[in-house]
């Protein structure tokens, strides 16, 4: 149906933020794609920053990077993990970006003589951007950031309201995602917040055709009927997104309640039943992993806010899925390691269990860096599988230079610009950069892999393309001594100027990458490096289990023999 008009699904949120609007969009996208439709998704963010690239992960969570080098909202990560269409610069824009273009036009004189106003100039710019992103797709999902009632998102709501009249009612569907809280004292779910937020939305001229209710537990039909009655939505269009074990169960949960069927009916699209085989398969592994649980310690700075590492923790899950297992991620604060030492903190974090792998994610700044270096030394010396991402690679190079290549002062120019042994230095192209926003080395770049390495084995190909977000790199002046001390540079830029992957030979699995593989991992297509990292962690877990078993059985032998010894005279213990 590509020659036909694009159908638009606008998704708004009510009651509170963080109720999973992005995830709902992603699942709708997955279900419609499974029906053979060509789907794209778009996130509108109401804040004034031109993009989230300059915001701290504490403020905004992860910054998701696309192939074309856009620094975007983490919801785009959800979209890419659930739908096949790859996201790009057009798929996310903020109020700041909209105002920036309108103000630039005003300065150029495009509106000469006119007063520039929110309506029509800002709303027109919003609609122009939505249409541009929707070109060539059957379905364009548009997620309006923020919560209905916020002052900030009003121009977005007004723009999407206007679109119904402009593209035709049959081409537009509004879906409202709300919260149905459970009040413990009353032992009841409450629909009033949903009623209020729908009332507020209709006050802006938007009537939702479908309501997705988030709740901790499944709500019953009576409650759905009540919401339907008070919110003016058909009863079968009240869909319940109750909390599930993992987000990858959600497409099936929503499909079972008829969400995709209602959508195609309302938009007057004919399609066959969706092909959900891939999601069913994922669900099977998620629910019954044959290889049990593997435990990975993620050592970083933003551990209190795990949203900062969203794509990473998802990619670890995908790696586990590919190994028919489940991963448990233990978040460890690198500053704690600085205080108490790697061994103590890692053992404490393991809560008596085992740590089967150590991962150092990307990051910025000196804070906590010595803790990361200590953790890497621990992983290298104790042969624990290690995966370093971006800053993680840089820290691994510093650790190796200090302890193995005779460069005890080795550090990064990011931490000390005038240091003597800057084994990590600022990239040439970054030296004259004065503007902070959007100026890192961003997006997809090719990398070639060296034969006979872990990286080459994982990817099974010679050339790859991965997404980047950094200003610093391995200093080429130190490549020779570091290589001589035993580190392999297994991935290089095609001109061989830039180190993209490092690894160690005399270690079960020790690998660092200058790029962010987590951005390209999906549950249906787990990233090969995460797959192999988890496989190595599982192997360590099994080795440890086998040793424990061995110890137990030799204890049994010992006690049997000593018991025998007692009966037979002198203790046999010393003889074993
Ligand atoms: N701060 C480092 C750099 O800019 C690493 C960045 C990252 O981990 N994304 O090179």
Coordinates of N, CA and C in Angstrom, one line a residue, residues 299 359-364 372-373 376 386-399 424 487 502 510-516:
X299 N 30.2 -1.7 35.6 CA 30.9 -0.7 36.5 C 30.9 0.7 35.9
X359 N 31.7 -5.5 32.7 CA 31.6 -4.6 31.6 C 31.8 -3.2 32.0
X360 N 32.6 -2.4 31.3 CA 32.7 -1.0 31.5 C 32.1 -0.2 30.4
X361 N 31.0 0.5 30.7 CA 30.3 1.2 29.6 C 31.0 2.5 29.2
X362 N 30.4 3.2 28.2 CA 30.9 4.5 27.8 C 30.7 5.5 28.9
X363 N 31.4 6.6 28.8 CA 31.3 7.7 29.8 C 32.1 8.8 29.5
X364 N 32.0 9.8 30.4 CA 32.8 11.1 30.2 C 33.4 11.5 31.5
X372 N 37.4 2.3 37.6 CA 37.2 1.4 36.4 C 38.5 0.7 36.0
X373 N 39.6 1.5 36.1 CA 40.9 0.9 35.8 C 41.2 -0.3 36.7
X376 N 39.2 -3.3 35.7 CA 39.8 -3.9 34.5 C 41.0 -4.8 34.9
X386 N 35.8 -9.8 29.9 CA 35.7 -8.4 30.1 C 35.3 -7.7 28.7
X387 N 34.4 -6.8 28.8 CA 33.9 -6.1 27.7 C 34.0 -4.6 28.0
X388 N 34.8 -3.8 27.2 CA 34.9 -2.4 27.5 C 34.3 -1.6 26.3
X389 N 33.4 -0.6 26.6 CA 32.8 0.1 25.5 C 33.2 1.5 25.6
X390 N 33.7 2.0 24.5 CA 34.1 3.4 24.3 C 35.1 3.8 25.4
X391 N 34.6 4.5 26.4 CA 35.5 4.9 27.5 C 36.1 3.6 28.1
X392 N 35.3 2.5 28.1 CA 35.7 1.2 28.6 C 37.0 0.7 27.9
X393 N 37.0 0.9 26.5 CA 38.2 0.5 25.8 C 39.4 1.4 26.2
X394 N 39.1 2.7 26.3 CA 40.2 3.7 26.7 C 40.8 3.3 28.0
X395 N 39.9 3.0 29.0 CA 40.4 2.6 30.3 C 41.2 1.3 30.3
X396 N 40.8 0.4 29.4 CA 41.5 -0.9 29.3 C 42.9 -0.6 28.7
X397 N 43.0 0.3 27.8 CA 44.3 0.6 27.2 C 45.2 1.3 28.3
X398 N 44.7 2.2 29.1 CA 45.4 2.8 30.1 C 45.9 1.8 31.2
X399 N 45.0 0.9 31.5 CA 45.4 -0.1 32.5 C 46.5 -1.0 32.0
X424 N 45.7 7.8 25.6 CA 44.5 8.2 25.0 C 44.5 9.7 24.8
X487 N 49.0 -6.5 23.7 CA 47.6 -6.2 23.4 C 47.5 -6.2 21.9
X502 N 40.3 -3.5 20.7 CA 41.5 -4.1 21.3 C 41.1 -5.4 21.9
X510 N 38.7 -10.9 26.5 CA 39.0 -9.6 26.9 C 38.9 -8.7 25.7
X511 N 37.9 -7.8 25.6 CA 37.8 -7.1 24.3 C 37.2 -5.7 24.6
X512 N 37.7 -4.7 24.0 CA 37.2 -3.3 24.1 C 36.9 -2.7 22.7
X513 N 35.9 -1.9 22.7 CA 35.5 -1.3 21.4 C 35.4 0.2 21.5
X514 N 35.9 1.0 20.5 CA 35.8 2.4 20.6 C 34.3 2.9 20.2
X515 N 33.6 2.0 19.7 CA 32.2 2.3 19.2 C 31.2 1.8 20.2
X516 N 29.9 2.0 19.9 CA 28.8 1.5 20.8 C 28.0 0.4 20.1

